[in-house]
Each structure stands twice: as C-alpha cells, then as structure tokens.
Amino acid sequence: MRVLVVDGANVVGSRPTGWWRDRPGAAARLHQAIAAVDLGYDAVVLVLEGDAKRGQPAGEEDGIETVHAAGSGDDAIVEQVRARSADEDDVVVVTADRGLRERVAAVGGSSVGPSWLLDRTS
C-alpha cells in the first residue's frame, strides 16, 4: 500500500500566507485542499500539532486520516512511518525539515518537499 504522510506544520509554514495568525484555520484549509484532489496514494495521513489540532478533528474524514500529535509532530510522523513500514507499506512524508527527512529514511520511509503537495492542491 502507498501511504502519504503530511507534516501539517511544515507544509503550512512553507509559504508566508499569514497562517501564524490562524493556525487552526490554516490546518482546516490544508485538509480541505488535500481532500479536493487525488494524490495517487492509497492512504493519506495528516499530522497536526499544537494549536493546529483545533482546525481538524482527529480521525478519518474525506479519505484523510488526521493524527493529533501528543507532543512533537516530528515524533508522531516518525512513528507513523515506522508502523506503516513494518507492514511493508511504501511511505512518503511531505516535509522540508532535513532532520525529519533523515529520521524518516532511517525507519524505512522517503520524503518529498512541500512544493510537491502544494503544486497539486492549488
């Protein structure tokens, strides 16, 4: 199975759209944008942290599984990759965070930058 894991904070933060004034709203808009297109993956997971969690409830909606990080969003993403790679899924993470990219690769995933996703959802 092909799984796309989206680092919500990193994707939203990759463009200066004023998202910092309304983190929940930015998370909700990201979820809506992802839901509106076929990205070619069997499963899409959106990981949210901090105030952004108020923008989209945890759980499945519109074909997207939203995960609320209990602490670090990066840690939650690595755990998603670790668990899904153990099931032999092909897991790709959307993030520009170099440290997270290294951690993802170490547990069997790969990564693409935010522009890959934003180009498809705008």
mmCIF file of C-alpha atoms in Angstrom, residues 61-116:
data_model
loop_
_atom_site.group_PDB
_atom_site.id
_atom_site.type_symbol
_atom_site.label_atom_id
_atom_site.label_comp_id
_atom_site.label_asym_id
_atom_site.label_seq_id
_atom_site.Cartn_x
_atom_site.Cartn_y
_atom_site.Cartn_z
ATOM 1 C CA GLU A 61 -12.743 12.349 7.143
ATOM 2 C CA ASP A 62 -12.880 12.815 3.371
ATOM 3 C CA GLY A 63 -10.402 9.968 2.862
ATOM 4 C CA ILE A 64 -7.756 11.568 5.067
ATOM 5 C CA GLU A 65 -6.686 10.221 8.442
ATOM 6 C CA THR A 66 -5.847 13.126 10.736
ATOM 7 C CA VAL A 67 -3.488 12.363 13.600
ATOM 8 C CA HIS A 68 -3.058 14.756 16.525
ATOM 9 C CA ALA A 69 0.478 14.607 17.872
ATOM 10 C CA ALA A 70 0.529 14.219 21.648
ATOM 11 C CA GLY A 71 3.843 16.076 21.744
ATOM 12 C CA SER A 72 6.273 16.578 18.896
ATOM 13 C CA GLY A 73 4.768 16.398 15.428
ATOM 14 C CA ASP A 74 8.061 15.002 14.139
ATOM 15 C CA ASP A 75 7.913 12.148 16.638
ATOM 16 C CA ALA A 76 4.339 11.345 15.602
ATOM 17 C CA ILE A 77 5.365 11.328 11.936
ATOM 18 C CA VAL A 78 8.312 9.010 12.566
ATOM 19 C CA GLU A 79 6.003 6.665 14.477
ATOM 20 C CA GLN A 80 3.530 6.642 11.562
ATOM 21 C CA VAL A 81 6.358 5.766 9.159
ATOM 22 C CA ARG A 82 7.800 3.122 11.482
ATOM 23 C CA ALA A 83 4.453 1.383 11.990
ATOM 24 C CA ARG A 84 3.420 1.501 8.345
ATOM 25 C CA SER A 85 6.837 0.486 7.012
ATOM 26 C CA ALA A 86 6.736 -2.537 9.319
ATOM 27 C CA ASP A 87 3.571 -3.539 7.429
ATOM 28 C CA GLU A 88 5.651 -3.243 4.240
ATOM 29 C CA ASP A 89 3.812 -0.132 3.094
ATOM 30 C CA ASP A 90 5.592 2.354 0.833
ATOM 31 C CA VAL A 91 5.537 5.514 2.984
ATOM 32 C CA VAL A 92 6.344 9.007 1.704
ATOM 33 C CA VAL A 93 6.443 12.031 4.034
ATOM 34 C CA VAL A 94 5.808 15.575 2.825
ATOM 35 C CA THR A 95 8.252 17.847 4.688
ATOM 36 C CA ALA A 96 11.177 20.189 4.103
ATOM 37 C CA ASP A 97 12.632 19.505 7.559
ATOM 38 C CA ARG A 98 16.081 17.960 6.933
ATOM 39 C CA GLY A 99 16.302 16.361 10.354
ATOM 40 C CA LEU A 100 12.883 14.781 9.951
ATOM 41 C CA ARG A 101 13.789 13.563 6.460
ATOM 42 C CA GLU A 102 16.806 11.761 7.942
ATOM 43 C CA ARG A 103 14.718 10.212 10.708
ATOM 44 C CA VAL A 104 12.088 9.100 8.177
ATOM 45 C CA ALA A 105 14.734 7.460 5.970
ATOM 46 C CA ALA A 106 16.196 5.673 8.995
ATOM 47 C CA VAL A 107 12.853 3.917 9.652
ATOM 48 C CA GLY A 108 12.161 2.957 6.040
ATOM 49 C CA GLY A 109 10.341 5.931 4.528
ATOM 50 C CA SER A 110 11.143 8.509 1.905
ATOM 51 C CA SER A 111 10.215 12.177 1.553
ATOM 52 C CA VAL A 112 9.228 14.943 -0.817
ATOM 53 C CA GLY A 113 9.144 18.689 -0.242
ATOM 54 C CA PRO A 114 6.050 20.790 0.473
ATOM 55 C CA SER A 115 6.018 22.194 -3.067
ATOM 56 C CA TRP A 116 5.237 18.687 -4.370
#
